[in-house]
mmCIF file of C-alpha atoms in Angstrom:
data_model
loop_
_atom_site.group_PDB
_atom_site.id
_atom_site.type_symbol
_atom_site.label_atom_id
_atom_site.label_comp_id
_atom_site.label_asym_id
_atom_site.label_seq_id
_atom_site.Cartn_x
_atom_site.Cartn_y
_atom_site.Cartn_z
ATOM 1 C CA MET Z 9 94.886 98.969 96.780
ATOM 2 C CA PRO Z 10 92.171 99.002 99.465
ATOM 3 C CA THR Z 11 91.103 95.710 100.910
ATOM 4 C CA VAL Z 12 87.471 94.698 100.737
ATOM 5 C CA PRO Z 13 86.119 95.773 104.126
ATOM 6 C CA ALA Z 14 85.797 93.033 106.711
ATOM 7 C CA TYR Z 15 82.872 94.654 108.440
ATOM 8 C CA GLY Z 16 82.720 94.416 112.197
ATOM 9 C CA SER Z 17 79.555 93.175 113.844
ATOM 10 C CA GLU Z 18 78.327 96.696 114.549
ATOM 11 C CA ALA Z 19 78.820 97.822 110.925
ATOM 12 C CA ALA Z 20 77.217 94.601 109.667
ATOM 13 C CA GLU Z 21 74.197 95.216 111.882
ATOM 14 C CA ARG Z 22 73.898 98.786 110.651
ATOM 15 C CA LEU Z 23 74.066 97.626 107.039
ATOM 16 C CA ALA Z 24 71.459 94.963 107.712
ATOM 17 C CA SER Z 25 69.192 97.614 109.181
ATOM 18 C CA MET Z 26 69.235 99.378 105.801
ATOM 19 C CA ALA Z 27 67.841 96.359 103.939
ATOM 20 C CA ASP Z 28 64.311 97.718 104.090
ATOM 21 C CA VAL Z 29 65.504 100.872 102.296
ATOM 22 C CA THR Z 30 66.348 98.865 99.185
ATOM 23 C CA ALA Z 31 63.412 96.466 99.409
ATOM 24 C CA SER Z 32 61.426 98.345 96.768
ATOM 25 C CA ASP Z 33 61.717 101.231 94.378
ATOM 26 C CA ALA Z 34 59.283 103.245 96.492
ATOM 27 C CA ALA Z 35 61.268 102.661 99.674
ATOM 28 C CA LEU Z 36 64.556 103.608 98.011
ATOM 29 C CA ARG Z 37 62.961 106.708 96.530
ATOM 30 C CA ARG Z 38 61.646 107.786 99.949
ATOM 31 C CA PHE Z 39 65.080 107.353 101.462
ATOM 32 C CA LEU Z 40 67.023 109.158 98.725
ATOM 33 C CA HIS Z 41 64.570 112.025 98.489
ATOM 34 C CA GLY Z 42 64.584 112.237 102.283
ATOM 35 C CA LEU Z 43 68.280 113.096 102.353
ATOM 36 C CA PRO Z 44 68.931 116.728 103.305
ATOM 37 C CA GLY Z 45 68.848 119.113 100.372
ATOM 38 C CA VAL Z 46 72.142 120.604 99.261
ATOM 39 C CA ASP Z 47 72.808 124.274 99.987
ATOM 40 C CA ALA Z 48 74.383 125.086 96.626
ATOM 41 C CA VAL Z 49 75.660 128.519 97.644
ATOM 42 C CA GLY Z 50 77.193 127.179 100.848
ATOM 43 C CA LEU Z 51 78.761 124.198 99.053
ATOM 44 C CA GLN Z 52 80.361 126.371 96.389
ATOM 45 C CA ALA Z 53 81.598 128.885 98.962
ATOM 46 C CA ARG Z 54 83.228 126.195 101.103
ATOM 47 C CA ALA Z 55 84.866 124.564 98.082
ATOM 48 C CA ALA Z 56 86.219 127.960 97.022
ATOM 49 C CA ALA Z 57 87.482 128.728 100.544
ATOM 50 C CA LEU Z 58 89.315 125.411 100.810
ATOM 51 C CA GLY Z 59 90.983 126.199 97.508
ATOM 52 C CA THR Z 60 92.638 129.288 98.984
ATOM 53 C CA ARG Z 61 94.645 127.452 101.671
ATOM 54 C CA SER Z 62 98.351 128.321 101.532
ATOM 55 C CA ILE Z 63 100.666 125.323 101.149
ATOM 56 C CA LYS Z 64 104.311 125.949 102.084
ATOM 57 C CA THR Z 65 107.348 124.433 100.360
ATOM 58 C CA THR Z 66 107.844 121.356 102.559
ATOM 59 C CA ALA Z 67 104.157 120.544 102.610
ATOM 60 C CA LYS Z 68 103.960 121.191 98.875
ATOM 61 C CA ALA Z 69 106.722 118.670 98.176
ATOM 62 C CA TYR Z 70 104.898 116.089 100.280
ATOM 63 C CA ALA Z 71 101.593 116.862 98.563
ATOM 64 C CA ILE Z 72 103.098 116.507 95.091
ATOM 65 C CA ASP Z 73 104.505 113.062 95.869
ATOM 66 C CA LEU Z 74 101.228 112.050 97.484
ATOM 67 C CA ALA Z 75 99.276 113.191 94.436
ATOM 68 C CA ILE Z 76 101.559 111.209 92.112
ATOM 69 C CA SER Z 77 100.966 108.082 94.195
ATOM 70 C CA MET Z 78 97.196 108.598 93.864
ATOM 71 C CA ILE Z 79 96.996 108.861 90.082
ATOM 72 C CA ASP Z 80 95.120 106.363 87.952
ATOM 73 C CA LEU Z 81 97.211 107.012 84.844
ATOM 74 C CA THR Z 82 94.713 106.689 82.048
ATOM 75 C CA THR Z 83 94.453 106.060 78.339
ATOM 76 C CA LEU Z 84 90.937 105.505 77.035
ATOM 77 C CA GLU Z 85 91.051 106.223 73.332
ATOM 78 C CA GLY Z 86 89.824 104.256 70.365
ATOM 79 C CA ALA Z 87 93.321 104.526 68.900
ATOM 80 C CA ASP Z 88 95.050 102.894 71.912
ATOM 81 C CA THR Z 89 97.674 100.344 70.884
ATOM 82 C CA PRO Z 90 99.631 97.747 72.889
ATOM 83 C CA GLY Z 91 102.720 99.908 72.398
ATOM 84 C CA LYS Z 92 101.021 102.968 73.873
ATOM 85 C CA VAL Z 93 99.789 100.959 76.870
ATOM 86 C CA ARG Z 94 103.259 99.496 77.471
ATOM 87 C CA ALA Z 95 104.785 102.978 77.366
ATOM 88 C CA LEU Z 96 102.169 104.250 79.811
ATOM 89 C CA CYS Z 97 102.891 101.350 82.180
ATOM 90 C CA ALA Z 98 106.626 102.086 82.065
ATOM 91 C CA LYS Z 99 105.900 105.712 82.908
ATOM 92 C CA GLY Z 100 103.568 104.697 85.745
ATOM 93 C CA VAL Z 101 106.279 102.545 87.350
ATOM 94 C CA HIS Z 102 109.089 105.104 86.848
ATOM 95 C CA PRO Z 103 107.438 108.496 86.235
ATOM 96 C CA ASP Z 104 110.844 110.156 86.034
ATOM 97 C CA PRO Z 105 113.474 107.670 84.791
ATOM 98 C CA GLY Z 106 116.199 110.012 85.987
ATOM 99 C CA ASP Z 107 114.910 110.166 89.564
ATOM 100 C CA ARG Z 108 113.962 106.879 91.174
ATOM 101 C CA SER Z 109 112.741 108.663 94.310
ATOM 102 C CA VAL Z 110 109.537 109.638 92.452
ATOM 103 C CA PRO Z 111 106.704 107.412 93.681
ATOM 104 C CA ARG Z 112 104.817 105.082 91.381
ATOM 105 C CA VAL Z 113 101.275 105.841 90.352
ATOM 106 C CA ALA Z 114 98.409 103.930 91.941
ATOM 107 C CA ALA Z 115 97.031 102.310 88.787
ATOM 108 C CA ILE Z 116 97.013 102.162 85.021
ATOM 109 C CA CYS Z 117 93.467 102.542 83.648
ATOM 110 C CA VAL Z 118 92.659 101.019 80.254
ATOM 111 C CA TYR Z 119 89.878 99.421 78.235
ATOM 112 C CA PRO Z 120 89.176 95.717 78.952
ATOM 113 C CA ASP Z 121 90.966 94.472 75.847
ATOM 114 C CA MET Z 122 94.192 96.111 77.049
ATOM 115 C CA VAL Z 123 94.145 94.684 80.584
ATOM 116 C CA ALA Z 124 96.346 91.665 79.810
ATOM 117 C CA THR Z 125 98.850 93.896 77.992
ATOM 118 C CA ALA Z 126 99.003 96.259 80.985
ATOM 119 C CA LYS Z 127 99.469 93.405 83.472
ATOM 120 C CA GLU Z 128 102.343 91.963 81.446
ATOM 121 C CA ALA Z 129 103.977 95.349 80.937
ATOM 122 C CA LEU Z 130 103.802 96.247 84.630
ATOM 123 C CA ALA Z 131 105.294 92.909 85.642
ATOM 124 C CA ALA Z 132 108.105 93.343 83.121
ATOM 125 C CA ALA Z 133 108.835 96.844 84.459
ATOM 126 C CA GLY Z 134 108.942 95.649 88.065
ATOM 127 C CA GLY Z 135 105.648 97.316 88.882
ATOM 128 C CA ALA Z 136 103.469 94.383 89.850
ATOM 129 C CA ASP Z 137 102.230 96.449 92.815
ATOM 130 C CA VAL Z 138 100.725 99.033 90.443
ATOM 131 C CA GLN Z 139 97.075 98.147 89.938
ATOM 132 C CA VAL Z 140 95.360 97.676 86.603
ATOM 133 C CA ALA Z 141 91.987 99.394 86.469
ATOM 134 C CA SER Z 142 89.596 98.721 83.611
ATOM 135 C CA VAL Z 143 86.551 100.669 82.553
ATOM 136 C CA ALA Z 144 83.583 98.422 81.861
ATOM 137 C CA THR Z 145 79.785 98.319 81.493
ATOM 138 C CA ALA Z 146 79.751 99.901 78.013
ATOM 139 C CA PHE Z 147 81.915 102.857 79.061
ATOM 140 C CA PRO Z 148 81.417 105.800 78.694
ATOM 141 C CA ALA Z 149 77.710 105.954 77.781
ATOM 142 C CA GLY Z 150 76.601 102.824 79.612
ATOM 143 C CA ARG Z 151 74.032 102.190 76.886
ATOM 144 C CA ALA Z 152 73.971 98.408 76.750
ATOM 145 C CA ALA Z 153 71.858 95.572 78.098
ATOM 146 C CA LEU Z 154 72.779 94.312 81.554
ATOM 147 C CA PRO Z 155 74.063 90.913 80.294
ATOM 148 C CA VAL Z 156 76.471 92.780 78.013
ATOM 149 C CA LYS Z 157 77.680 94.951 80.896
ATOM 150 C CA LEU Z 158 78.209 91.930 83.126
ATOM 151 C CA ALA Z 159 80.104 90.088 80.372
ATOM 152 C CA ASP Z 160 82.255 93.194 79.868
ATOM 153 C CA THR Z 161 83.077 93.181 83.580
ATOM 154 C CA ARG Z 162 83.802 89.457 83.773
ATOM 155 C CA ASP Z 163 86.093 89.658 80.742
ATOM 156 C CA ALA Z 164 88.127 92.444 82.342
ATOM 157 C CA VAL Z 165 88.398 90.594 85.656
ATOM 158 C CA ALA Z 166 89.361 87.355 83.888
ATOM 159 C CA ALA Z 167 92.103 89.240 82.041
ATOM 160 C CA GLY Z 168 93.554 90.329 85.388
ATOM 161 C CA ALA Z 169 91.926 93.664 86.235
ATOM 162 C CA ASP Z 170 92.426 94.618 89.864
ATOM 163 C CA GLU Z 171 89.779 97.335 89.710
ATOM 164 C CA ILE Z 172 86.650 97.919 87.649
ATOM 165 C CA ASP Z 173 85.368 101.413 86.846
ATOM 166 C CA MET Z 174 81.696 101.054 85.903
ATOM 167 C CA VAL Z 175 79.278 103.735 84.721
ATOM 168 C CA ILE Z 176 75.750 103.991 86.071
ATOM 169 C CA ASP Z 177 72.723 104.130 83.804
ATOM 170 C CA ARG Z 178 72.159 107.882 84.012
ATOM 171 C CA GLY Z 179 68.942 107.615 82.029
ATOM 172 C CA ALA Z 180 67.462 105.228 84.585
ATOM 173 C CA PHE Z 181 68.662 107.388 87.454
ATOM 174 C CA LEU Z 182 67.241 110.608 86.020
ATOM 175 C CA ALA Z 183 63.967 108.821 85.302
ATOM 176 C CA GLY Z 184 63.743 107.907 88.980
ATOM 177 C CA ARG Z 185 64.308 104.167 88.501
ATOM 178 C CA TYR Z 186 66.646 104.049 91.467
ATOM 179 C CA LEU Z 187 66.198 100.381 92.296
ATOM 180 C CA SER Z 188 67.184 99.455 88.739
ATOM 181 C CA VAL Z 189 70.448 101.391 89.133
ATOM 182 C CA PHE Z 190 71.003 99.863 92.579
ATOM 183 C CA GLU Z 191 70.525 96.310 91.300
ATOM 184 C CA GLU Z 192 72.817 96.919 88.336
ATOM 185 C CA ILE Z 193 75.600 98.052 90.663
ATOM 186 C CA ARG Z 194 75.012 95.021 92.871
ATOM 187 C CA GLN Z 195 75.228 92.640 89.926
ATOM 188 C CA VAL Z 196 78.351 94.286 88.533
ATOM 189 C CA LYS Z 197 79.907 94.000 91.992
ATOM 190 C CA ALA Z 198 79.106 90.276 91.961
ATOM 191 C CA ALA Z 199 80.690 89.993 88.502
ATOM 192 C CA CYS Z 200 83.911 91.377 89.991
ATOM 193 C CA ARG Z 201 84.402 88.167 91.995
ATOM 194 C CA ARG Z 202 87.233 85.908 90.896
ATOM 195 C CA PRO Z 203 87.242 82.079 91.030
ATOM 196 C CA ASP Z 204 89.477 82.155 94.126
ATOM 197 C CA GLY Z 205 86.858 84.188 95.997
ATOM 198 C CA SER Z 206 88.737 87.488 95.913
ATOM 199 C CA THR Z 207 87.086 90.503 94.335
ATOM 200 C CA ALA Z 208 88.261 93.240 92.023
ATOM 201 C CA HIS Z 209 87.427 96.596 93.535
ATOM 202 C CA LEU Z 210 84.495 98.493 92.105
ATOM 203 C CA LYS Z 211 84.523 102.197 91.330
ATOM 204 C CA VAL Z 212 81.101 103.562 90.384
ATOM 205 C CA ILE Z 213 81.114 106.494 87.949
ATOM 206 C CA PHE Z 214 78.180 108.919 88.132
ATOM 207 C CA GLU Z 215 79.027 111.261 85.242
ATOM 208 C CA THR Z 216 78.123 114.161 87.528
ATOM 209 C CA GLY Z 217 78.081 116.596 84.614
ATOM 210 C CA GLU Z 218 74.910 114.857 83.439
ATOM 211 C CA LEU Z 219 73.140 114.544 86.800
ATOM 212 C CA GLN Z 220 71.812 118.122 86.621
ATOM 213 C CA THR Z 221 71.625 118.955 90.355
ATOM 214 C CA TYR Z 222 73.719 118.700 93.503
ATOM 215 C CA ASP Z 223 70.838 116.849 95.157
ATOM 216 C CA ASN Z 224 71.113 114.183 92.471
ATOM 217 C CA VAL Z 225 74.855 113.838 93.139
ATOM 218 C CA ARG Z 226 74.151 113.271 96.836
ATOM 219 C CA ARG Z 227 71.451 110.707 96.014
ATOM 220 C CA ALA Z 228 73.684 108.883 93.543
ATOM 221 C CA SER Z 229 76.478 108.769 96.127
ATOM 222 C CA TRP Z 230 74.291 107.145 98.757
ATOM 223 C CA LEU Z 231 72.705 104.785 96.251
ATOM 224 C CA ALA Z 232 76.092 103.535 95.027
ATOM 225 C CA MET Z 233 77.491 103.129 98.533
ATOM 226 C CA LEU Z 234 74.435 101.189 99.669
ATOM 227 C CA ALA Z 235 74.883 98.943 96.621
ATOM 228 C CA GLY Z 236 78.466 98.095 97.598
ATOM 229 C CA ALA Z 237 80.721 100.554 95.747
ATOM 230 C CA ASP Z 238 84.320 100.530 96.966
ATOM 231 C CA PHE Z 239 84.860 103.953 95.369
ATOM 232 C CA ILE Z 240 82.548 106.610 94.004
ATOM 233 C CA LYS Z 241 83.876 108.488 90.992
ATOM 234 C CA THR Z 242 82.778 111.758 89.441
ATOM 235 C CA SER Z 243 83.192 111.350 85.721
ATOM 236 C CA THR Z 244 84.314 109.469 82.645
ATOM 237 C CA GLY Z 245 86.327 112.389 81.315
ATOM 238 C CA LYS Z 246 84.344 112.114 78.085
ATOM 239 C CA VAL Z 247 81.779 114.900 78.577
ATOM 240 C CA ALA Z 248 82.001 118.693 78.724
ATOM 241 C CA VAL Z 249 81.784 118.970 82.535
ATOM 242 C CA ASN Z 250 83.846 116.531 84.581
ATOM 243 C CA ALA Z 251 85.229 116.757 88.123
ATOM 244 C CA THR Z 252 84.691 120.094 89.890
ATOM 245 C CA PRO Z 253 85.631 121.082 93.445
ATOM 246 C CA PRO Z 254 81.998 121.577 94.638
ATOM 247 C CA VAL Z 255 80.847 118.207 93.286
ATOM 248 C CA THR Z 256 83.880 116.419 94.734
ATOM 249 C CA LEU Z 257 83.352 118.123 98.100
ATOM 250 C CA LEU Z 258 79.732 116.986 98.075
ATOM 251 C CA MET Z 259 80.791 113.391 97.394
ATOM 252 C CA LEU Z 260 83.409 113.564 100.164
ATOM 253 C CA GLU Z 261 80.710 114.765 102.555
ATOM 254 C CA ALA Z 262 78.448 111.901 101.494
ATOM 255 C CA VAL Z 263 81.273 109.431 102.191
ATOM 256 C CA ARG Z 264 81.841 111.036 105.595
ATOM 257 C CA ASP Z 265 78.151 110.802 106.490
ATOM 258 C CA PHE Z 266 77.918 107.217 105.234
ATOM 259 C CA HIS Z 267 80.925 106.226 107.330
ATOM 260 C CA GLN Z 268 79.553 107.952 110.408
ATOM 261 C CA SER Z 269 76.151 106.319 109.956
ATOM 262 C CA LEU Z 270 77.152 102.774 108.977
ATOM 263 C CA GLY Z 271 80.810 102.403 109.854
ATOM 264 C CA VAL Z 272 81.717 101.577 106.257
ATOM 265 C CA ARG Z 273 84.584 103.368 104.508
ATOM 266 C CA VAL Z 274 84.352 104.219 100.794
ATOM 267 C CA GLY Z 275 86.913 105.892 98.530
ATOM 268 C CA VAL Z 276 86.487 108.867 96.194
ATOM 269 C CA LYS Z 277 87.921 109.472 92.724
ATOM 270 C CA PRO Z 278 87.531 112.798 90.906
ATOM 271 C CA ALA Z 279 88.316 112.341 87.213
ATOM 272 C CA GLY Z 280 88.550 114.535 84.153
ATOM 273 C CA GLY Z 281 89.848 118.083 83.918
ATOM 274 C CA ILE Z 282 92.383 117.965 86.787
ATOM 275 C CA ARG Z 283 95.585 118.974 85.003
ATOM 276 C CA THR Z 284 97.784 121.024 87.338
ATOM 277 C CA SER Z 285 99.616 120.475 90.610
ATOM 278 C CA LYS Z 286 97.810 123.487 92.051
ATOM 279 C CA ASP Z 287 94.440 121.905 91.348
ATOM 280 C CA ALA Z 288 95.507 118.510 92.707
ATOM 281 C CA ILE Z 289 96.707 120.058 95.966
ATOM 282 C CA LYS Z 290 93.379 121.849 96.363
ATOM 283 C CA TYR Z 291 91.642 118.481 96.198
ATOM 284 C CA LEU Z 292 94.005 117.007 98.796
ATOM 285 C CA VAL Z 293 93.215 119.898 101.152
ATOM 286 C CA MET Z 294 89.530 119.191 100.597
ATOM 287 C CA VAL Z 295 89.988 115.515 101.488
ATOM 288 C CA ASN Z 296 91.945 116.320 104.634
ATOM 289 C CA GLU Z 297 89.463 118.923 105.836
ATOM 290 C CA THR Z 298 86.388 116.778 105.126
ATOM 291 C CA LEU Z 299 87.477 113.201 105.863
ATOM 292 C CA GLY Z 300 90.780 113.519 107.690
ATOM 293 C CA ASP Z 301 94.219 112.165 106.890
ATOM 294 C CA GLY Z 302 92.932 108.578 107.037
ATOM 295 C CA TRP Z 303 91.667 109.132 103.498
ATOM 296 C CA LEU Z 304 94.927 110.713 102.287
ATOM 297 C CA THR Z 305 96.158 107.480 100.765
ATOM 298 C CA PRO Z 306 95.807 105.767 97.378
ATOM 299 C CA ASP Z 307 93.700 103.177 99.176
ATOM 300 C CA TRP Z 308 90.914 105.742 99.573
ATOM 301 C CA PHE Z 309 91.513 108.639 97.193
ATOM 302 C CA ARG Z 310 92.516 108.680 93.522
ATOM 303 C CA PHE Z 311 92.879 111.111 90.658
ATOM 304 C CA GLY Z 312 91.653 109.966 87.263
ATOM 305 C CA ALA Z 313 94.109 111.720 84.980
ATOM 306 C CA SER Z 314 96.425 111.556 82.013
ATOM 307 C CA SER Z 315 98.181 114.950 81.767
ATOM 308 C CA LEU Z 316 98.254 115.729 85.525
ATOM 309 C CA LEU Z 317 101.342 113.594 86.092
ATOM 310 C CA ASN Z 318 103.428 115.739 83.734
ATOM 311 C CA ASP Z 319 102.719 118.936 85.657
ATOM 312 C CA LEU Z 320 103.385 117.230 89.005
ATOM 313 C CA LEU Z 321 106.766 116.053 87.713
ATOM 314 C CA MET Z 322 107.712 119.526 86.475
ATOM 315 C CA GLN Z 323 106.643 121.158 89.752
ATOM 316 C CA ARG Z 324 108.594 118.516 91.664
ATOM 317 C CA GLN Z 325 111.745 119.303 89.679
ATOM 318 C CA LYS Z 326 111.197 123.033 90.229
ATOM 319 C CA LEU Z 327 111.161 122.476 93.997
ATOM 320 C CA SER Z 328 114.362 120.432 93.908
ATOM 321 C CA THR Z 329 116.373 122.494 91.390
ATOM 322 C CA GLY Z 330 114.848 125.941 91.559
ATOM 323 C CA ARG Z 331 114.039 126.017 87.862
ATOM 324 C CA TYR Z 332 111.479 124.648 85.489
ATOM 325 C CA SER Z 333 112.499 121.968 83.024
ATOM 326 C CA GLY Z 334 112.115 122.320 79.276
ATOM 327 C CA PRO Z 335 109.158 120.992 77.283
ATOM 328 C CA ASP Z 336 110.982 117.694 76.592
ATOM 329 C CA TYR Z 337 111.289 116.816 80.272
ATOM 330 C CA THR Z 338 108.131 114.702 80.299
ATOM 331 C CA THR Z 339 106.583 112.422 77.744
ATOM 332 C CA VAL Z 340 103.391 113.435 75.978
ATOM 333 C CA ASP Z 341 100.856 110.657 76.553
#
């Protein structure tokens, strides 16, 4: 899990210099609309080109294990039960019970009322180092009053959540009320603080499938990072269009530019619709080419997924045995 950045004096000064940008809605609007426009054709072409890179056997084996270690193994259904969450935690700690060399996943992602169950199950399975992530702020729609969203966050943190995945108010963002979205992120970040002074990490979900334009994705990325996001995340997985390579590439570029400008590192999490090892490896290539191998770690890159792990496990077995396993090789979550 990434540590909350201890900003050096230079980064702190750069951040302080941005205070005037968020001093008013007008100032924030000027800044966000002053960001360079996105060349949609160029973005899509680069994302497609990165997806054609050839990955050889040794590198593929490494990439598969890396991808497994980056998964936020997720169950976010109204029918979730304690038994289902316990089973998911056991799978996250030992993805393949017959092969203990398979790495653990990065986190188990659940609704707030299942956080305590997940913490207990992970501890019982010997996976206390696997994080518990909880969606909050009236996930997935985000249609609730701010006090409700903050209470939702505090409840999850009090139950033991290591990470909070919040959703922005897309209606406010699309209406141009940027400062309202900024302040909401700031207050949710404050609600992530524990009594001992430590802070659960905050992932900010944009629901990029609803943001309409690439320019809006770039603006949302900068807005969330300025507000203190530890991660920026594409999607809830609950709408028709979730993570896509062009949108994820755009967010990676925003993180790169933010780091170069302010010296602050932020993570990225594509979520929803990433189901195969081939797709996951394409995203890892994209991270390496855009941000470098410093971001090729669960500390700074995650996959929000449920079914992806099964395909990674089957591809891993294929590399080691030369054959694909049967349909009963992995559990159906």
